[in-house]
Short mmCIF file of C-alpha atoms in Angstrom, two decimals:
data_model
loop_
_atom_site.label_atom_id
_atom_site.label_comp_id
_atom_site.label_asym_id
_atom_site.label_seq_id
_atom_site.Cartn_x
_atom_site.Cartn_y
_atom_site.Cartn_z
CA MET X 1 -0.23 0.12 -18.83
CA ASN X 2 1.26 -2.29 -16.30
CA THR X 3 3.72 -1.07 -13.67
CA PRO X 4 5.80 1.18 -15.92
CA THR X 5 9.26 1.90 -14.47
CA ILE X 6 9.47 5.25 -12.67
CA LYS X 7 12.63 7.03 -11.53
CA THR X 8 12.74 9.67 -8.80
CA ASP X 9 15.69 11.54 -7.27
CA ARG X 10 16.74 8.55 -5.15
CA LEU X 11 14.63 5.65 -6.35
CA ILE X 12 13.82 3.24 -9.13
CA LEU X 13 10.26 1.92 -8.98
CA ARG X 14 9.90 -1.18 -11.10
CA LYS X 15 8.28 -4.59 -11.32
CA PHE X 16 9.42 -7.30 -8.94
CA LEU X 17 11.30 -10.01 -10.83
CA GLU X 18 11.60 -13.71 -10.02
CA ASN X 19 15.21 -13.14 -8.95
CA ASP X 20 13.97 -10.60 -6.34
CA ILE X 21 12.51 -13.35 -4.11
CA GLU X 22 15.29 -13.00 -1.49
CA ALA X 23 14.79 -9.23 -1.38
CA LEU X 24 11.01 -9.67 -1.08
CA PHE X 25 11.55 -12.14 1.77
CA LEU X 26 13.65 -9.56 3.65
CA ILE X 27 10.66 -7.19 3.50
CA LEU X 28 7.95 -9.74 4.31
CA LYS X 29 9.67 -11.71 7.10
CA ASP X 30 9.93 -8.78 9.54
CA LYS X 31 7.14 -8.88 12.14
CA GLU X 32 7.37 -5.15 12.87
CA VAL X 33 7.24 -4.16 9.17
CA ASN X 34 4.18 -6.38 8.62
CA LYS X 35 2.40 -5.65 11.92
CA PHE X 36 -0.29 -3.47 10.33
CA LEU X 37 -0.64 -5.42 7.06
CA PRO X 38 -3.34 -7.97 6.13
CA TRP X 39 -1.01 -10.98 6.32
CA TYR X 40 1.37 -12.56 8.80
CA SER X 41 5.11 -12.15 8.35
CA LEU X 42 6.43 -14.87 6.06
CA LYS X 43 8.51 -17.76 7.39
CA ASP X 44 10.56 -18.89 4.42
CA ILE X 45 11.43 -18.56 0.73
CA GLU X 46 8.68 -21.01 -0.30
CA GLU X 47 6.01 -18.77 1.25
CA THR X 48 7.66 -15.80 -0.46
CA LYS X 49 7.54 -17.52 -3.87
CA LYS X 50 3.81 -18.14 -3.39
CA PHE X 51 3.26 -14.52 -2.29
CA TYR X 52 5.17 -13.30 -5.38
CA ALA X 53 3.12 -15.54 -7.70
CA GLU X 54 -0.23 -14.39 -6.25
CA ARG X 55 0.43 -10.71 -5.59
CA TYR X 56 2.95 -9.77 -8.27
CA ALA X 57 3.29 -12.24 -11.17
CA ALA X 58 -0.52 -12.53 -11.46
CA LYS X 59 -0.91 -8.73 -11.46
CA TYR X 60 1.76 -8.35 -14.16
CA GLU X 61 -0.38 -10.54 -16.47
CA GLN X 62 -3.31 -8.09 -16.26
CA PRO X 63 -3.84 -5.27 -18.79
CA GLN X 64 -3.30 -2.59 -16.12
CA ALA X 65 -1.62 -2.83 -12.73
CA TYR X 66 0.60 -0.86 -10.39
CA ALA X 67 2.65 -3.25 -8.23
CA TYR X 68 6.08 -1.75 -7.65
CA ALA X 69 9.34 -2.74 -6.01
CA ILE X 70 10.95 0.27 -4.33
CA CYS X 71 14.70 0.23 -5.09
CA LEU X 72 17.47 2.68 -4.33
CA LYS X 73 19.13 3.94 -7.50
CA ASP X 74 22.61 2.95 -6.37
CA ASP X 75 21.94 -0.83 -6.39
CA ASN X 76 18.39 -1.39 -7.82
CA PHE X 77 17.75 -3.83 -4.92
CA PRO X 78 14.14 -3.93 -3.60
CA ILE X 79 13.79 -2.48 -0.10
CA GLY X 80 10.00 -2.08 -0.15
CA TYR X 81 6.92 -1.97 -2.30
CA VAL X 82 4.15 0.41 -3.30
CA LYS X 83 0.94 -0.45 -5.12
CA VAL X 84 -2.43 0.80 -6.27
CA ASP X 85 -5.10 -1.86 -6.82
CA MET X 86 -7.29 -1.90 -9.91
CA GLU X 87 -10.42 -3.01 -8.00
CA GLU X 88 -13.15 -0.46 -7.27
CA HIS X 89 -11.43 0.97 -4.18
CA HIS X 90 -8.13 1.65 -6.04
CA ASP X 91 -6.37 0.97 -2.75
CA PHE X 92 -2.94 2.57 -2.33
CA GLY X 93 -0.51 0.76 -0.04
CA TYR X 94 3.17 0.39 0.70
CA GLY X 95 5.72 -1.34 2.90
CA LEU X 96 9.38 -0.67 3.60
CA ARG X 97 12.18 -2.50 5.43
CA LYS X 98 12.58 -0.82 8.80
CA GLU X 99 16.25 0.10 8.33
CA PHE X 100 14.98 2.51 5.63
CA TRP X 101 12.20 4.09 7.73
CA HIS X 102 12.15 7.83 8.52
CA ARG X 103 14.03 8.91 5.40
CA GLY X 104 11.05 9.99 3.28
CA ILE X 105 11.44 6.99 0.95
CA ALA X 106 7.82 5.80 1.23
CA SER X 107 6.54 9.33 0.57
CA GLU X 108 8.87 9.80 -2.40
CA ALA X 109 7.79 6.48 -3.92
CA GLY X 110 4.12 7.10 -3.13
CA LYS X 111 4.06 10.54 -4.73
CA ALA X 112 5.61 9.16 -7.93
CA VAL X 113 3.06 6.33 -8.18
CA VAL X 114 0.18 8.72 -7.43
CA GLU X 115 1.34 10.91 -10.33
CA GLN X 116 1.53 7.86 -12.62
CA VAL X 117 -2.00 6.61 -11.84
CA LYS X 118 -3.36 10.15 -12.20
CA LYS X 119 -1.67 10.48 -15.60
CA ASP X 120 -3.07 7.08 -16.62
CA GLY X 121 -6.64 8.17 -15.87
CA LEU X 122 -7.64 6.53 -12.59
CA PRO X 123 -10.56 8.53 -11.18
CA TYR X 124 -9.39 8.38 -7.53
CA ILE X 125 -7.39 6.35 -5.03
CA THR X 126 -8.17 5.35 -1.46
CA ALA X 127 -5.97 4.10 1.36
CA THR X 128 -6.61 2.94 4.90
CA HIS X 129 -4.42 2.74 7.96
CA ASP X 130 -4.82 1.52 11.51
CA ARG X 131 -5.32 4.49 13.80
CA ASN X 132 -2.51 3.03 15.94
CA ASN X 133 -0.11 3.52 13.00
CA PRO X 134 -0.21 7.31 12.49
CA ARG X 135 3.04 7.39 10.48
CA SER X 136 1.18 5.60 7.68
CA GLY X 137 -1.32 8.46 7.65
CA ASN X 138 1.59 10.89 7.38
CA VAL X 139 2.71 9.16 4.16
CA MET X 140 -0.84 9.33 2.78
CA GLN X 141 -1.00 13.05 3.58
CA ALA X 142 2.41 13.60 1.96
CA CYS X 143 0.96 12.02 -1.19
CA GLY X 144 -1.93 14.54 -1.18
CA MET X 145 -4.60 12.31 0.36
CA LYS X 146 -7.15 13.49 2.92
CA CYS X 147 -8.80 11.53 5.73
CA CYS X 148 -12.53 11.21 5.05
CA TYR X 149 -13.77 8.97 7.86
CA THR X 150 -12.87 6.23 10.35
CA TYR X 151 -14.54 2.84 10.63
CA GLU X 152 -14.08 -0.18 12.88
CA GLU X 153 -13.54 -3.64 11.38
CA LEU X 154 -12.80 -7.08 12.81
CA TRP X 155 -9.62 -7.46 10.81
CA GLN X 156 -8.75 -10.70 9.11
CA PRO X 157 -6.74 -12.83 9.11
CA LYS X 158 -5.37 -11.41 12.38
CA ASN X 159 -8.84 -11.33 14.00
CA PHE X 160 -8.78 -8.19 16.13
CA LEU X 161 -10.81 -4.99 16.07
CA VAL X 162 -9.15 -2.12 14.19
CA ALA X 163 -10.18 1.50 13.76
CA PHE X 164 -9.19 2.27 10.17
CA ARG X 165 -8.85 5.80 8.86
CA MET X 166 -9.92 5.99 5.21
CA TYR X 167 -7.95 8.43 3.07
CA GLN X 168 -8.78 9.46 -0.47
CA LEU X 169 -7.47 11.54 -3.35
CA ASN X 170 -9.74 12.37 -6.31
CA PHE X 171 -8.41 12.96 -9.80
CA THR X 172 -11.43 13.01 -12.12
CA LYS X 173 -14.17 12.81 -9.48
CA GLY X 174 -15.43 16.02 -7.87
CA GLN X 175 -13.38 17.03 -4.84
CA ASP X 176 -16.37 16.47 -2.53
CA TRP X 177 -17.01 12.90 -3.73
CA ILE X 178 -16.19 10.27 -1.08
CA TYR X 179 -15.83 6.51 -1.55
CA GLN X 180 -18.54 5.18 0.78
CA LYS X 181 -18.16 1.39 0.65
CA TYR X 182 -16.29 0.98 3.95
CA TRP X 183 -18.66 3.42 5.67
CA GLU X 184 -21.66 1.43 4.44
CA GLU X 185 -20.18 -2.00 5.24
CA HIS X 186 -19.15 -1.18 8.81
CA PRO X 187 -21.88 0.20 11.07
CA ASN X 188 -19.46 1.61 13.64
CA HIS X 189 -18.08 4.56 11.67
CA PHE X 190 -17.44 8.20 12.45
CA ILE X 191 -15.63 11.34 11.35
CA GLU X 192 -12.67 12.35 13.50
CA GLU X 193 -11.28 15.82 14.04
CA LEU X 194 -7.63 15.37 13.08
#
């Protein structure tokens, strides 16, 4: 199962295609949209083509992946992305062009992808967000995730200290089971009262 197309009330979630490079560049060039993400905003189409090849085309060659373009139904033009990684952490993440913020689009897309990975048998998903970006936590909560702990990390490639909140949603694991890798890797960790 690799990024099966999903339709919601307002959205089409589908694979990025090679002819979506311009749309992907619109998402990835914005400094504000990419402020809390583990890469710098992209400068040109060539960087975008490389990003697409590494983070989308390569994933689409794997047996199972979830690497979606978020498109509005009326034009099927990518305005964001949502993904769940297949590595051990099953990291959930998303991004959205800022002119589409505050409309519930990220939550609508996220909920649909969470349902898909649950149906496909993933045992759990995790997600992290910078404590200085609480709206990201709101999306995670809207998707049914709960904050388990916070840890501090010297974040690369941007090289500054970040307090990350680690969210999780279990499907086949017991509800009390918590993914501990970030807690164990980062000695400055704690549980916040949210």
